[in-house]
PDB file of N, CA and C in Angstrom:
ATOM      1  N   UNK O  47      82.671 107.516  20.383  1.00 63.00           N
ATOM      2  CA  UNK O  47      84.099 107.272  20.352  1.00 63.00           C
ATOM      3  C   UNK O  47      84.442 105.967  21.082  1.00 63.00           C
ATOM      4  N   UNK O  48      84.185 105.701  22.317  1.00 60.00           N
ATOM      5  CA  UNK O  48      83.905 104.374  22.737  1.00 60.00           C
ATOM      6  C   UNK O  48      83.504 103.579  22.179  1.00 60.00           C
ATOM      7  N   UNK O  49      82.368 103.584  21.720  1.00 64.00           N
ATOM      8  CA  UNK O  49      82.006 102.298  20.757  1.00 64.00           C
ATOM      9  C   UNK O  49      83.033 102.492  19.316  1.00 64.00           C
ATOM     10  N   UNK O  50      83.759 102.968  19.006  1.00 60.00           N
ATOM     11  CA  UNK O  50      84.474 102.462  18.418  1.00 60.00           C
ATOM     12  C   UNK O  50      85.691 101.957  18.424  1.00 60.00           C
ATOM     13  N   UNK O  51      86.091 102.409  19.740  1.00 56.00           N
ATOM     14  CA  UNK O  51      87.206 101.741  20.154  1.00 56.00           C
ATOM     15  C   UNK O  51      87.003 100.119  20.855  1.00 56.00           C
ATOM     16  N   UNK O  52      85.791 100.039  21.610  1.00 56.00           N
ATOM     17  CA  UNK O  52      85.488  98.840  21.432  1.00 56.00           C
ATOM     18  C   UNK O  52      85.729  97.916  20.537  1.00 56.00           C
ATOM     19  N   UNK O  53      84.312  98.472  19.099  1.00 61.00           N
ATOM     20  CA  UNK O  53      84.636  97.423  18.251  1.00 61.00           C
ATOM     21  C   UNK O  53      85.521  97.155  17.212  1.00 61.00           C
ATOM     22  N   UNK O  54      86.645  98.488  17.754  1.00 60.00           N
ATOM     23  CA  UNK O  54      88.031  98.113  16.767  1.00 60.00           C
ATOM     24  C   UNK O  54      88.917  96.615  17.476  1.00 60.00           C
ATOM     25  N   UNK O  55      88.579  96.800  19.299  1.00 57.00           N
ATOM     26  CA  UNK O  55      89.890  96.242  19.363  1.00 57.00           C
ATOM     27  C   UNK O  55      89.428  94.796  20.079  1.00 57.00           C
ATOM     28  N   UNK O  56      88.080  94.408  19.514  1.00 56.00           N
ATOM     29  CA  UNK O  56      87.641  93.191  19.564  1.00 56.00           C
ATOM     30  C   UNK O  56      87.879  92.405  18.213  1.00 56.00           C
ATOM     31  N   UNK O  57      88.606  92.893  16.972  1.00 56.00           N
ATOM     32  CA  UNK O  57      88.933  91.805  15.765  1.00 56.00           C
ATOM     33  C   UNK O  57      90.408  91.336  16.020  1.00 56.00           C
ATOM     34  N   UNK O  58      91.004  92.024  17.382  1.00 56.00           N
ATOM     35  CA  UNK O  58      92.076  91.621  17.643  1.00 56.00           C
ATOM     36  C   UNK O  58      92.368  90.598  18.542  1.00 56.00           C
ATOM     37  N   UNK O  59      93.225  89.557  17.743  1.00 53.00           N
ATOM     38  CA  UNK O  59      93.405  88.122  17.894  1.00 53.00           C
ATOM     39  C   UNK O  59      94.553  87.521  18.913  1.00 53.00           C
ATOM     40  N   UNK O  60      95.058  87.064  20.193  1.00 58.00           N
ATOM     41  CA  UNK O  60      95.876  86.969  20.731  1.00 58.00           C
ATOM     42  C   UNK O  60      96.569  85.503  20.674  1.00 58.00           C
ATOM     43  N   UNK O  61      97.447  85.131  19.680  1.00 58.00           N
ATOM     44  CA  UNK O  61      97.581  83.837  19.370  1.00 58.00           C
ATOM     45  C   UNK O  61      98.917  83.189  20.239  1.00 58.00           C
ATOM     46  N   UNK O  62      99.551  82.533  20.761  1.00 57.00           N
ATOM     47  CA  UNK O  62     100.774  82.025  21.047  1.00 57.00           C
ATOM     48  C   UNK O  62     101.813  81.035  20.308  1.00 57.00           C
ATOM     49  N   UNK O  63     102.757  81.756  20.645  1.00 60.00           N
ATOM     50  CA  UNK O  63     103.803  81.432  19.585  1.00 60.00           C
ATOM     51  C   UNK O  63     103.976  79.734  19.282  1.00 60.00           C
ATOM     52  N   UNK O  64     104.474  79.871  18.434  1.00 65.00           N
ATOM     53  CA  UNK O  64     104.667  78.542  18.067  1.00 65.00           C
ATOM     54  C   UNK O  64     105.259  77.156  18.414  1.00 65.00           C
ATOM     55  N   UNK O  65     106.385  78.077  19.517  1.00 68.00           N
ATOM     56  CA  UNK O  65     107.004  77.145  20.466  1.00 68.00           C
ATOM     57  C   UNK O  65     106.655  77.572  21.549  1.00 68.00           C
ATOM     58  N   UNK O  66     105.787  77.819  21.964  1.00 66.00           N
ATOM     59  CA  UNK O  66     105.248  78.650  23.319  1.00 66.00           C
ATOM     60  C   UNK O  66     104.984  77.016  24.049  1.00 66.00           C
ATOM     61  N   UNK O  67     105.014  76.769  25.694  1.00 70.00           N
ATOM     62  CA  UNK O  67     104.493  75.685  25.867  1.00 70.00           C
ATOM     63  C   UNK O  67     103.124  75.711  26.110  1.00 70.00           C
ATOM     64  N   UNK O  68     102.763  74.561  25.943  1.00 72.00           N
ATOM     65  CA  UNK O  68     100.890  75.138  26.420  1.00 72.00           C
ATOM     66  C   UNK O  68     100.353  74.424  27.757  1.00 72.00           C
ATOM     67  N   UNK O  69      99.925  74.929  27.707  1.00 67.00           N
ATOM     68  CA  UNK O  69      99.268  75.373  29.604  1.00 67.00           C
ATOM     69  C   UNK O  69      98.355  73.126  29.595  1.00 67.00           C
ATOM     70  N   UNK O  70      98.271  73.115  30.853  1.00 69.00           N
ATOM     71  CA  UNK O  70      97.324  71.876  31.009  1.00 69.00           C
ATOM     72  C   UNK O  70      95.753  72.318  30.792  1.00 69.00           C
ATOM     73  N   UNK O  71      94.987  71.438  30.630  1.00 65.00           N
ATOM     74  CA  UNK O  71      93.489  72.065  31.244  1.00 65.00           C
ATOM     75  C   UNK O  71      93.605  72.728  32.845  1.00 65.00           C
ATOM     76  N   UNK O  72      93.030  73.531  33.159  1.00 70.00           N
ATOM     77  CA  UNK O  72      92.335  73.690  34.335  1.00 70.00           C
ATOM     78  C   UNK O  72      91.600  72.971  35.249  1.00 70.00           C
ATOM     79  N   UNK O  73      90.951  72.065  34.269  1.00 67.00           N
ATOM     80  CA  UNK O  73      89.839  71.165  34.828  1.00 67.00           C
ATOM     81  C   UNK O  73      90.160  69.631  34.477  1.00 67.00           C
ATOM     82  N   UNK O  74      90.927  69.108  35.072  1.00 73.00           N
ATOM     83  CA  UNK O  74      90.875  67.949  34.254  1.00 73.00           C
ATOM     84  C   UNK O  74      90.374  67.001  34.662  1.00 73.00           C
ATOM     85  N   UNK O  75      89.183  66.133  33.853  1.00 73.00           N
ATOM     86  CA  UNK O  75      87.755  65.406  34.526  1.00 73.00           C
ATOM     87  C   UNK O  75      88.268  63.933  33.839  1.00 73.00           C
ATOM     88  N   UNK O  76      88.449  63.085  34.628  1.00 76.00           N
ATOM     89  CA  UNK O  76      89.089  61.956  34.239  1.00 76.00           C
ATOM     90  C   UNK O  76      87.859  61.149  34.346  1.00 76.00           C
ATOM     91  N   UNK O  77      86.714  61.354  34.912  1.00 76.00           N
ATOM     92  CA  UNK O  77      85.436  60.131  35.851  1.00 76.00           C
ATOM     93  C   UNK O  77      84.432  60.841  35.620  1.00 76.00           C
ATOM     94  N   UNK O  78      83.421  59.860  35.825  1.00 78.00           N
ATOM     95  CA  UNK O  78      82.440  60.974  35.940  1.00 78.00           C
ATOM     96  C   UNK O  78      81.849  61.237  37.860  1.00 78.00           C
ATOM     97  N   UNK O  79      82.473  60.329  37.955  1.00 73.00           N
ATOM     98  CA  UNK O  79      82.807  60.695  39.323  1.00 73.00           C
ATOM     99  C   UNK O  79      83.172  62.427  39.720  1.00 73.00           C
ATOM    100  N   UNK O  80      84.366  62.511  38.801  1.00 76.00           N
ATOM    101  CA  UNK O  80      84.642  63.938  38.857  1.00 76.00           C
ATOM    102  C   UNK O  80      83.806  64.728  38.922  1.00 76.00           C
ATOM    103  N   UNK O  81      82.977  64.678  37.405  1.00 80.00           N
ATOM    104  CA  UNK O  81      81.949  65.650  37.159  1.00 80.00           C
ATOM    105  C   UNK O  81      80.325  65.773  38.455  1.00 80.00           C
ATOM    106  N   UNK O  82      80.463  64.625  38.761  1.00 77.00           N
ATOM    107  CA  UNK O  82      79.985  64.949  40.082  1.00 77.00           C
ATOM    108  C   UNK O  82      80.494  65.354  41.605  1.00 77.00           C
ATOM    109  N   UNK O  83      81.390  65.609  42.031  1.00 79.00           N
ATOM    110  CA  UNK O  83      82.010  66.092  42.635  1.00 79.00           C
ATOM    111  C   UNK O  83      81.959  67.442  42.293  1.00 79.00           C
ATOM    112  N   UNK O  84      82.166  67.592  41.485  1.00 82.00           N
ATOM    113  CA  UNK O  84      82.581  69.433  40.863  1.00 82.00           C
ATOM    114  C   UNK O  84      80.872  70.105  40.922  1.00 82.00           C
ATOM    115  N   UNK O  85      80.286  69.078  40.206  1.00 84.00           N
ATOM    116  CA  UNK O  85      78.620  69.400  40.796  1.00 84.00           C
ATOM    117  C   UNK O  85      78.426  69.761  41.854  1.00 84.00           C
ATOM    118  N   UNK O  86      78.610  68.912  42.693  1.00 83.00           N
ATOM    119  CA  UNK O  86      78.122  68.974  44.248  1.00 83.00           C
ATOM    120  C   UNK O  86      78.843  69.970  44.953  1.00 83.00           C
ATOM    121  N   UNK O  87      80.247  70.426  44.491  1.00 84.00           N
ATOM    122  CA  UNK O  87      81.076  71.508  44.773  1.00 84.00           C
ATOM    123  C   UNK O  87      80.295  72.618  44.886  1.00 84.00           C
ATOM    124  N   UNK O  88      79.915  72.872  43.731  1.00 87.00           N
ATOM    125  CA  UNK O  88      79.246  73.934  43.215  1.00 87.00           C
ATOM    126  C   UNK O  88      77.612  74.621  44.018  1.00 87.00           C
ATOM    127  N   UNK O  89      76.950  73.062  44.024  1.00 86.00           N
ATOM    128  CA  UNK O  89      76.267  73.119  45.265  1.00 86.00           C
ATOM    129  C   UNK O  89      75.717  73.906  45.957  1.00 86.00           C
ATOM    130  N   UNK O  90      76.882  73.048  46.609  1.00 87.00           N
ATOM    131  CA  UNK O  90      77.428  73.578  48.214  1.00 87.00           C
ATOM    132  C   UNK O  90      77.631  74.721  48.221  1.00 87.00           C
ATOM    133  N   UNK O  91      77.705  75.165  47.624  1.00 87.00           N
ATOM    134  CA  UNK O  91      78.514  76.725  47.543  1.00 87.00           C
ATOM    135  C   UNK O  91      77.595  77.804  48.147  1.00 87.00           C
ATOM    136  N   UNK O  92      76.343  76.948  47.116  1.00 90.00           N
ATOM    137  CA  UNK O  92      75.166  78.233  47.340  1.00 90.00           C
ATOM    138  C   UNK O  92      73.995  77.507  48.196  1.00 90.00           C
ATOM    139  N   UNK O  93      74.121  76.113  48.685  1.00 89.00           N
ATOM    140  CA  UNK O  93      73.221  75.513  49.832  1.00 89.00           C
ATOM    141  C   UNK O  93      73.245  75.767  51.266  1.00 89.00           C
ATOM    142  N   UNK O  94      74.671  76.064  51.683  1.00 86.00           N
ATOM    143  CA  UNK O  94      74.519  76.796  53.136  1.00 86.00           C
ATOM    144  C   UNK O  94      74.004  77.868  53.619  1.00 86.00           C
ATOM    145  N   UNK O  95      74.349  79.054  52.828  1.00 90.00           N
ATOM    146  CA  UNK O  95      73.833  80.186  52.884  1.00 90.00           C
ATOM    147  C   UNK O  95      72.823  80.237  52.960  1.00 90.00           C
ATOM    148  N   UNK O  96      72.132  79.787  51.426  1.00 91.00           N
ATOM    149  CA  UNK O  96      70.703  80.153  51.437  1.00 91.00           C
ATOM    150  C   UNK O  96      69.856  79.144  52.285  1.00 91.00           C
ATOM    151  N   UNK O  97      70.223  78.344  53.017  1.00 90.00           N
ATOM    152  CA  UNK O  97      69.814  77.697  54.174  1.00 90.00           C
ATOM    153  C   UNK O  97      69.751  78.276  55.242  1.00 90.00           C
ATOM    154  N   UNK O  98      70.981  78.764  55.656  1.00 89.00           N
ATOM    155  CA  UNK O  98      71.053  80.140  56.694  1.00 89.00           C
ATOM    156  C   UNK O  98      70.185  81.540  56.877  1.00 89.00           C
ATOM    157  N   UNK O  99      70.151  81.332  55.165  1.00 93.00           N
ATOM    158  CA  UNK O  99      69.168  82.435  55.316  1.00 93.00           C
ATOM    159  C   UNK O  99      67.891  82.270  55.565  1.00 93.00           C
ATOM    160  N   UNK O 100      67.012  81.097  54.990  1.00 92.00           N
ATOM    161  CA  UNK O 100      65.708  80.938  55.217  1.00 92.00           C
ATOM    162  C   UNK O 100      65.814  80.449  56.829  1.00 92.00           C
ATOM    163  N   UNK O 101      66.661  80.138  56.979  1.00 90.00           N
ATOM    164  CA  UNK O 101      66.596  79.414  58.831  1.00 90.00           C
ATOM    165  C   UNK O 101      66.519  80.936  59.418  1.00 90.00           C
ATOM    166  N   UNK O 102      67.180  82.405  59.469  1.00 92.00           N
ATOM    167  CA  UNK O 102      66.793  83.656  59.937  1.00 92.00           C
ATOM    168  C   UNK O 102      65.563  84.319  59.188  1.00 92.00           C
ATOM    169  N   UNK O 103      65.245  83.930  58.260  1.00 92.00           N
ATOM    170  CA  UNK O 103      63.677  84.524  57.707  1.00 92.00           C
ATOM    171  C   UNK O 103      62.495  83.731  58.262  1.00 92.00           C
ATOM    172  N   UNK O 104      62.697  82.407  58.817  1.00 90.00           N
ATOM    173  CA  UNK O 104      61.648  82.004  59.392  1.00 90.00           C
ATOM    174  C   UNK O 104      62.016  82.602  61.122  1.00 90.00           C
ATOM    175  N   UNK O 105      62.988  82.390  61.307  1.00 88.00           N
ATOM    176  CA  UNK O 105      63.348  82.910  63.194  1.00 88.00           C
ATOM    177  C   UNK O 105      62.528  84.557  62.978  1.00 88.00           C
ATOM    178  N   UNK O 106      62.863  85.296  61.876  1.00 91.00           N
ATOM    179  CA  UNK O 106      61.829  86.702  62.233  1.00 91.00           C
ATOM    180  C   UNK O 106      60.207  86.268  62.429  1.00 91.00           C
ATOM    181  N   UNK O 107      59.897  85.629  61.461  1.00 89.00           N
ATOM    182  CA  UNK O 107      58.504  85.625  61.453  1.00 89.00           C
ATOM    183  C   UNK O 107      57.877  84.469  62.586  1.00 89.00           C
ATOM    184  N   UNK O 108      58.916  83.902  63.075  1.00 87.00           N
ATOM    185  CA  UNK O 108      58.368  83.313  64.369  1.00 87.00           C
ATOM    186  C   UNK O 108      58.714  84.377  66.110  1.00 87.00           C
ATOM    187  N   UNK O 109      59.148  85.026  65.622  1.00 88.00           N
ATOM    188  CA  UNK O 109      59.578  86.567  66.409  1.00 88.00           C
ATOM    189  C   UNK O 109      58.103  87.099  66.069  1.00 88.00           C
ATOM    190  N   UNK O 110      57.977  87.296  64.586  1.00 89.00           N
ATOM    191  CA  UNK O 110      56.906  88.284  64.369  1.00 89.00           C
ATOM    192  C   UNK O 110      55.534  87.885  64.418  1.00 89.00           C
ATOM    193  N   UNK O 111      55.370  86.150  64.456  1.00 84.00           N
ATOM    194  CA  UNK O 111      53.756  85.992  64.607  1.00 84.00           C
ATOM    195  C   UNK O 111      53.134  85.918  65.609  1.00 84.00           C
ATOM    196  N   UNK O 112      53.829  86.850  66.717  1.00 82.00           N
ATOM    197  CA  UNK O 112      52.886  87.762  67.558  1.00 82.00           C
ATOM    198  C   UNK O 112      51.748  86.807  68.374  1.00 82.00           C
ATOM    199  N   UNK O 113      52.308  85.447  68.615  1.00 78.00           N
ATOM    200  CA  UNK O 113      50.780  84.229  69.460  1.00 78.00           C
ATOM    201  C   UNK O 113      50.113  84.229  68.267  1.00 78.00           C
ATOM    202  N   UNK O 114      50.033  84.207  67.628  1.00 85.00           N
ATOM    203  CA  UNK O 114      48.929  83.462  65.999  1.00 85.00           C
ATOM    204  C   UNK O 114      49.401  82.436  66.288  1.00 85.00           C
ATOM    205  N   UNK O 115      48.426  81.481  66.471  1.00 86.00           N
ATOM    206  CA  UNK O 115      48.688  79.761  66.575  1.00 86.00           C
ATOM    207  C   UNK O 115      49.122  79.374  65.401  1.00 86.00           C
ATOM    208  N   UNK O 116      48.117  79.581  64.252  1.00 89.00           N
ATOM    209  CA  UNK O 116      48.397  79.129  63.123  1.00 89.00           C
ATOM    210  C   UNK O 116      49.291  79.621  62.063  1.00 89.00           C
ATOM    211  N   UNK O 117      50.108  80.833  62.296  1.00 87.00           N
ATOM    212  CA  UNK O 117      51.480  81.406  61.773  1.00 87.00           C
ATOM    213  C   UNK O 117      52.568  80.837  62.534  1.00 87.00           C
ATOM    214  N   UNK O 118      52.160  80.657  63.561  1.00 88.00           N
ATOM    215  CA  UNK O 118      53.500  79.659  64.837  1.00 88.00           C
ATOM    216  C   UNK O 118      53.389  78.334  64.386  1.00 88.00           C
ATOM    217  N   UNK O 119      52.310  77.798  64.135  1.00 90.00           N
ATOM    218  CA  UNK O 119      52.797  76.410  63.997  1.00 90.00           C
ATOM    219  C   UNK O 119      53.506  75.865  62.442  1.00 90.00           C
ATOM    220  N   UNK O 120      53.065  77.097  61.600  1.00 91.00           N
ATOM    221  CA  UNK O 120      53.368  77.233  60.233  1.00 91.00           C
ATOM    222  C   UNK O 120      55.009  77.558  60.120  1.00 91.00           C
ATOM    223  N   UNK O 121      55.511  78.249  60.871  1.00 90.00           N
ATOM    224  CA  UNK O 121      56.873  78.424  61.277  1.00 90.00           C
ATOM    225  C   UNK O 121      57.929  77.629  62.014  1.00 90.00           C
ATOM    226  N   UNK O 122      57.119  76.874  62.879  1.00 89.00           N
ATOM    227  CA  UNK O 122      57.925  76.037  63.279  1.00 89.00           C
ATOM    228  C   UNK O 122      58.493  74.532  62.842  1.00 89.00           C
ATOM    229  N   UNK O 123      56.755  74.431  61.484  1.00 92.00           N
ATOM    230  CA  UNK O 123      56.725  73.278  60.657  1.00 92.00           C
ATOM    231  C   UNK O 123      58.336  73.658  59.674  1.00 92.00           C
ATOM    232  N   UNK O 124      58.245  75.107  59.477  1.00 92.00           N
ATOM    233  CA  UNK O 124      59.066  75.304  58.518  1.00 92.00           C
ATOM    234  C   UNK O 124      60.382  75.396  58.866  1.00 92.00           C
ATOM    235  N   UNK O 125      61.039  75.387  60.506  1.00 90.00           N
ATOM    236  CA  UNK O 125      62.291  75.410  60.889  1.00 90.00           C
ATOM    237  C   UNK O 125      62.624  74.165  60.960  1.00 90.00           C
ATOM    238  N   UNK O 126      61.524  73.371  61.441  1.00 92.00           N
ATOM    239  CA  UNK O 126      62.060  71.877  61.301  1.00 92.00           C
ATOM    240  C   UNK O 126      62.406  71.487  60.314  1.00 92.00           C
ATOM    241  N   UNK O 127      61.790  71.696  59.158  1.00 92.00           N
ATOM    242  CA  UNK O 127      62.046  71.570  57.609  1.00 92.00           C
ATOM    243  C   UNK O 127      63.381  71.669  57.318  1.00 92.00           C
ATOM    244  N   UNK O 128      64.011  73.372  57.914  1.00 92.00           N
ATOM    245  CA  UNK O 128      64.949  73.564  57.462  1.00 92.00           C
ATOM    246  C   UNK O 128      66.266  72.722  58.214  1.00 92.00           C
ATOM    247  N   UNK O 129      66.029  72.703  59.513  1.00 91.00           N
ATOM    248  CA  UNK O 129      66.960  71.586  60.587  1.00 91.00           C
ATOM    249  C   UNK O 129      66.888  70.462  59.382  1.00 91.00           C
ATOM    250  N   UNK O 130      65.727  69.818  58.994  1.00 93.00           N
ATOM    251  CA  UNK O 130      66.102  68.354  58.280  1.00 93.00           C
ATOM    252  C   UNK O 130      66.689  68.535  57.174  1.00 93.00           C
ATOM    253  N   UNK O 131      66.997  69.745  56.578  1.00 90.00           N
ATOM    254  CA  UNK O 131      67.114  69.933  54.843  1.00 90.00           C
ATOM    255  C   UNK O 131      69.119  70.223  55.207  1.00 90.00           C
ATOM    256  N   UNK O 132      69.095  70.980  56.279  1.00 90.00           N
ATOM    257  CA  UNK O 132      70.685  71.192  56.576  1.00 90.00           C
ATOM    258  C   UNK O 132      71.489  69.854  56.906  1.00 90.00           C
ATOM    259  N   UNK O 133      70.733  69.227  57.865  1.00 93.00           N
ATOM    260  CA  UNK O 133      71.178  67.658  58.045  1.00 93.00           C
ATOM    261  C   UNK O 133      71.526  67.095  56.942  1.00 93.00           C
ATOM    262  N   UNK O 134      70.418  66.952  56.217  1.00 91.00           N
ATOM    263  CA  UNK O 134      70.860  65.401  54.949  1.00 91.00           C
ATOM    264  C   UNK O 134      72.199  66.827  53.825  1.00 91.00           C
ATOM    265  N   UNK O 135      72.213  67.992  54.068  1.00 88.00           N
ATOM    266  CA  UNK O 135      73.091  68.460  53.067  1.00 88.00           C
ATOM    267  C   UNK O 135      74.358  67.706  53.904  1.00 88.00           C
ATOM    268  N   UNK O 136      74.896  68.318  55.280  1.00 89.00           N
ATOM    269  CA  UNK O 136      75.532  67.579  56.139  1.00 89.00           C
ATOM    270  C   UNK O 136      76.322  66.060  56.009  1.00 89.00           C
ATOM    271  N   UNK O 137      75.167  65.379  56.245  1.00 91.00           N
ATOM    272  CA  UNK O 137      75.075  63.928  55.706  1.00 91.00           C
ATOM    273  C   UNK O 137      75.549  63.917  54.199  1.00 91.00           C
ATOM    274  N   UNK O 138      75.067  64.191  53.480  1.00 86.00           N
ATOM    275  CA  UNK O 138      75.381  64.033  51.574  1.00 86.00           C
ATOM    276  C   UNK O 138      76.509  64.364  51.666  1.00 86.00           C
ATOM    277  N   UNK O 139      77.343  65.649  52.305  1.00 85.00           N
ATOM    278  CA  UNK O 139      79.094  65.441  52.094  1.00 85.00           C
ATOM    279  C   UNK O 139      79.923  64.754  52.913  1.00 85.00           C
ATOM    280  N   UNK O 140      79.256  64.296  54.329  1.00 88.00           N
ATOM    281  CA  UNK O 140      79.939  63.325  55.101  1.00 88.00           C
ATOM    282  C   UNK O 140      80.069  61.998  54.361  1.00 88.00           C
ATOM    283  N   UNK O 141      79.020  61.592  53.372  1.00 88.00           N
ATOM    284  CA  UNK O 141      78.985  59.893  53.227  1.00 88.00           C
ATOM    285  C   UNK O 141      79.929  59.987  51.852  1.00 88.00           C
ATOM    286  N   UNK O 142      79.506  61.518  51.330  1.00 80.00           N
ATOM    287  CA  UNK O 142      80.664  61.140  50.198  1.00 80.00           C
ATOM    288  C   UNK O 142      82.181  61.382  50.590  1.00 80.00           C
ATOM    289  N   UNK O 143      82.526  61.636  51.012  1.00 82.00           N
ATOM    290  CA  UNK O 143      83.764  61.788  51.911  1.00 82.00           C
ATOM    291  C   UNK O 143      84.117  60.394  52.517  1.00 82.00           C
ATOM    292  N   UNK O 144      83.530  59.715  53.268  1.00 88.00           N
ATOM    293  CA  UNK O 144      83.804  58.131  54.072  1.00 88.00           C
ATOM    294  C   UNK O 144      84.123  57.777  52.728  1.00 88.00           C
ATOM    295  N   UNK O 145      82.673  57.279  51.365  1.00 83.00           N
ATOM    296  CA  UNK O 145      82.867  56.496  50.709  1.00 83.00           C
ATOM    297  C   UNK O 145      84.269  56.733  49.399  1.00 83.00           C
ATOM    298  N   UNK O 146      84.387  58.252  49.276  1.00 79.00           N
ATOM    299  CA  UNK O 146      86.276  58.742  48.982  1.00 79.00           C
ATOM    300  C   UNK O 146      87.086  57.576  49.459  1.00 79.00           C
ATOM    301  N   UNK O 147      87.027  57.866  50.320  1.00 84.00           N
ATOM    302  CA  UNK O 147      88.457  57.689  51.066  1.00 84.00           C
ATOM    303  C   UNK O 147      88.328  55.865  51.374  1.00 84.00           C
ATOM    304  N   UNK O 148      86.976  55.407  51.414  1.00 86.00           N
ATOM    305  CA  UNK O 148      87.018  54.080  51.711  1.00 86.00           C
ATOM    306  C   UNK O 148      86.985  53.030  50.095  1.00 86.00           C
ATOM    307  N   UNK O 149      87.096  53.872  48.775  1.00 80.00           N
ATOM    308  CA  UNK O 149      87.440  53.207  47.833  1.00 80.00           C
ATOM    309  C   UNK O 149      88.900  54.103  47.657  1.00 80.00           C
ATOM    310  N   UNK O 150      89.582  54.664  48.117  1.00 75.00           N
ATOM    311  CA  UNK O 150      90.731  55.002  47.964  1.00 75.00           C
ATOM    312  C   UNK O 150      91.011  56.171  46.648  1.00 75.00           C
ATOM    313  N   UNK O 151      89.862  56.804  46.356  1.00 60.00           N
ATOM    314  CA  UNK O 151      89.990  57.727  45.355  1.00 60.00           C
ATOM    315  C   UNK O 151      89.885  59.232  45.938  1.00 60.00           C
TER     316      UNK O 151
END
């Protein structure tokens, strides 16, 4: 019974009237400037976190390698990693931001 009410009331068409006004885009990408921006938006979105997160998945296993020299030094290679990988994200929206605002767009 569901599936047919489904696929009855998916041939149904929602059109607007004829003098209806119509809406702008949502998105409106004038540059491609834009389209990178909206990129890097997007990003960002999901680069902090999952930065955050591998920065507490390596803090356990440098908790958890227990004096193993060579799991400690493997961990600590890998926090530095992550310190330098958070920086230049850091950096990449600071310089695009200066260089915004210092061509006036």
């Amino acid at each position: 019974m569901l599936r047919f009410v489904l696929t009855s009331l998916s041939g149904i068409a929602y059109a607007a009237a004829p003098g209806a006004p119509q809406l702008p885009p949502t998105l409106p990408i004038h540059s491609i400037a834009d389209i990178a921006n909206r990129i890097l938006n997007v990003l960002l979105v999901f680069a902090y976190p999952l930065a955050f997160l591998a920065l507490l998945y390596s803090a356990y296993l440098l908790i958890t390698s227990a004096g193993k020299s060579d799991a400690y030094t493997k961990v600590k290679k890998n926090i530095l990693y992550l310190s330098i990988g958070i920086f230049v994200i850091a950096m990449a929206v600071s310089m695009g931001n200066i260089i915004r605002r210092l061509l006036g767009a």
